[in-house]
Short mmCIF file of C-alpha atoms in Angstrom, two decimals:
data_model
loop_
_atom_site.label_atom_id
_atom_site.label_comp_id
_atom_site.label_asym_id
_atom_site.label_seq_id
_atom_site.Cartn_x
_atom_site.Cartn_y
_atom_site.Cartn_z
CA UNK A 109 61.40 25.82 117.04
CA UNK A 110 62.58 22.27 116.46
CA UNK A 111 64.15 20.32 119.28
CA UNK A 112 67.53 19.07 118.05
CA UNK A 113 70.06 16.83 119.70
CA UNK A 114 73.51 16.13 118.34
CA UNK A 115 75.71 13.18 117.49
CA UNK A 116 79.50 13.19 117.31
CA UNK A 117 81.67 10.39 115.98
CA UNK A 118 85.20 9.58 114.89
CA UNK A 119 85.88 7.13 112.07
CA UNK A 120 89.02 5.86 110.41
CA UNK A 121 89.15 4.86 106.76
CA UNK A 122 91.90 2.73 105.32
CA UNK A 123 91.85 0.64 102.18
CA UNK A 124 88.30 1.76 101.40
CA UNK A 125 86.90 0.46 104.69
CA UNK A 126 85.50 2.87 107.27
CA UNK A 127 85.67 1.75 110.88
CA UNK A 128 84.10 3.61 113.81
CA UNK A 129 86.48 4.58 116.61
CA UNK A 130 83.71 5.87 118.86
CA UNK A 131 80.85 8.27 119.14
CA UNK A 132 78.40 9.94 121.47
CA UNK A 133 74.99 11.63 121.49
CA UNK A 134 74.91 15.03 123.19
CA UNK A 135 72.24 17.61 124.01
CA UNK A 136 73.90 20.69 122.49
CA UNK A 137 76.45 21.81 119.91
CA UNK A 138 78.91 23.23 122.45
CA UNK A 139 79.30 19.79 124.04
CA UNK A 140 79.75 18.29 120.57
CA UNK A 141 82.58 20.69 119.88
CA UNK A 142 84.20 20.04 123.28
CA UNK A 143 84.04 16.29 122.70
CA UNK A 144 85.48 16.55 119.18
CA UNK A 145 88.31 18.82 120.36
CA UNK A 146 89.13 16.41 123.17
CA UNK A 147 89.25 13.48 120.77
CA UNK A 148 91.39 15.41 118.29
CA UNK A 149 93.93 16.18 121.01
CA UNK A 150 93.87 12.61 122.37
CA UNK A 151 94.54 11.20 118.90
CA UNK A 152 97.27 13.75 118.22
CA UNK A 153 98.93 13.29 121.61
CA UNK A 154 99.03 9.52 121.13
CA UNK A 155 101.30 9.88 118.08
CA UNK A 156 104.66 8.23 118.55
CA UNK A 157 103.91 6.50 121.84
CA UNK A 158 101.68 3.81 123.22
CA UNK A 159 99.14 5.95 125.09
CA UNK A 160 97.29 4.68 128.10
CA UNK A 161 93.58 5.18 127.53
CA UNK A 162 92.28 8.31 129.16
CA UNK A 163 89.58 7.76 131.75
CA UNK A 164 85.98 8.08 130.60
CA UNK A 165 84.44 11.51 130.84
CA UNK A 166 81.85 11.04 133.61
CA UNK A 167 80.00 14.25 132.82
CA UNK A 168 79.39 13.01 129.27
CA UNK A 169 78.78 9.40 130.15
CA UNK A 170 80.76 8.47 127.03
CA UNK A 171 84.12 6.90 126.37
CA UNK A 172 86.93 8.43 124.45
CA UNK A 173 87.69 7.03 121.04
CA UNK A 174 90.20 4.27 120.51
CA UNK A 175 93.72 5.44 119.64
CA UNK A 176 95.12 5.36 116.11
CA UNK A 177 98.73 4.75 115.10
CA UNK A 178 99.86 7.43 112.69
CA UNK A 179 102.91 6.81 110.51
CA UNK A 180 103.78 10.47 109.94
CA UNK A 181 103.35 13.64 111.92
CA UNK A 182 101.09 15.38 109.35
CA UNK A 183 97.77 14.08 110.68
CA UNK A 184 98.53 14.65 114.39
CA UNK A 185 99.70 18.19 113.65
CA UNK A 186 96.53 18.87 111.62
CA UNK A 187 94.41 17.60 114.53
CA UNK A 188 96.27 19.83 117.00
CA UNK A 189 95.98 22.82 114.67
CA UNK A 190 92.21 22.34 114.29
CA UNK A 191 91.68 21.90 118.03
CA UNK A 192 93.57 25.11 118.79
CA UNK A 193 92.19 27.32 116.02
CA UNK A 194 89.34 29.56 117.20
CA UNK A 195 88.29 30.28 113.61
CA UNK A 196 87.84 26.57 112.93
CA UNK A 197 85.81 26.20 116.12
CA UNK A 198 83.58 29.12 115.12
CA UNK A 199 83.01 27.55 111.68
CA UNK A 200 82.09 24.22 113.29
CA UNK A 201 79.61 25.86 115.68
CA UNK A 202 78.09 27.85 112.81
CA UNK A 203 77.68 24.70 110.73
CA UNK A 204 75.94 22.87 113.59
CA UNK A 205 73.80 25.91 114.35
CA UNK A 206 72.58 26.04 110.75
CA UNK A 207 71.75 22.32 110.73
CA UNK A 208 74.78 21.21 108.71
CA UNK A 209 77.42 18.72 109.85
CA UNK A 210 80.78 19.87 111.17
CA UNK A 211 83.48 17.63 109.71
CA UNK A 212 87.25 17.43 109.84
CA UNK A 213 89.21 14.82 107.92
CA UNK A 214 92.95 14.42 108.29
CA UNK A 215 95.08 12.10 106.18
CA UNK A 216 98.22 10.20 107.06
CA UNK A 217 99.80 10.33 103.59
CA UNK A 218 102.35 7.64 104.40
CA UNK A 219 99.70 4.88 104.40
CA UNK A 220 96.55 6.65 103.18
CA UNK A 221 94.85 6.47 106.57
CA UNK A 222 91.97 8.97 106.90
CA UNK A 223 90.55 10.02 110.26
CA UNK A 224 87.25 11.91 110.22
CA UNK A 225 85.82 13.74 113.22
CA UNK A 226 82.23 14.79 112.75
CA UNK A 227 79.25 16.21 114.54
CA UNK A 228 75.76 16.75 113.22
CA UNK A 229 72.30 17.67 114.45
CA UNK A 230 69.64 15.00 114.77
CA UNK A 231 65.98 15.94 115.06
CA UNK A 232 65.03 13.23 117.56
CA UNK A 233 61.65 14.72 118.43
CA UNK A 234 60.69 15.09 114.77
CA UNK A 235 61.90 11.57 114.06
CA UNK A 236 59.87 10.12 116.93
CA UNK A 237 56.75 12.02 115.84
CA UNK A 238 57.15 10.88 112.23
CA UNK A 239 57.80 7.29 113.31
CA UNK A 240 54.72 7.20 115.49
CA UNK A 241 52.59 8.77 112.72
CA UNK A 242 53.81 6.21 110.19
CA UNK A 243 53.59 3.24 112.57
CA UNK A 244 50.70 3.70 114.97
CA UNK A 245 50.44 1.41 117.93
CA UNK A 246 48.12 -1.55 117.37
CA UNK A 247 44.70 -1.21 118.99
CA UNK A 248 44.49 -2.52 122.53
CA UNK A 249 42.20 -5.42 123.19
CA UNK A 250 41.26 -6.09 126.76
CA UNK A 251 40.62 -9.62 127.92
CA UNK A 252 40.68 -11.28 124.53
#
């Protein structure tokens, strides 16, 4: 069995430019889903007010994403709906379990702002093994 870790990130795209709002590496897919749900709710709850940043999650060792200003209520409501829908959560876990990414993109149609929340598996052990096989350490020379 392969040893997989996971990465989760939130990006915003406007005017063809994608900007990262934040991300985290986590050891399992359940933590990825928890982090993504938390970020979805933080972004949605910040709609219409100037939110104070939530404190960092000490058990994750990662910061929450930066807030986004939405110009309509469509995107925040879509984020809330996704975070509260057990079927959507099951689909996301199934995607991660099968090695596929779990993605959610919401659009603020007023200005064309797109927010994407995503999580995906990363085979860190396989990557490290392949990297070391392709780039062996140089031979050691003692006292040269």
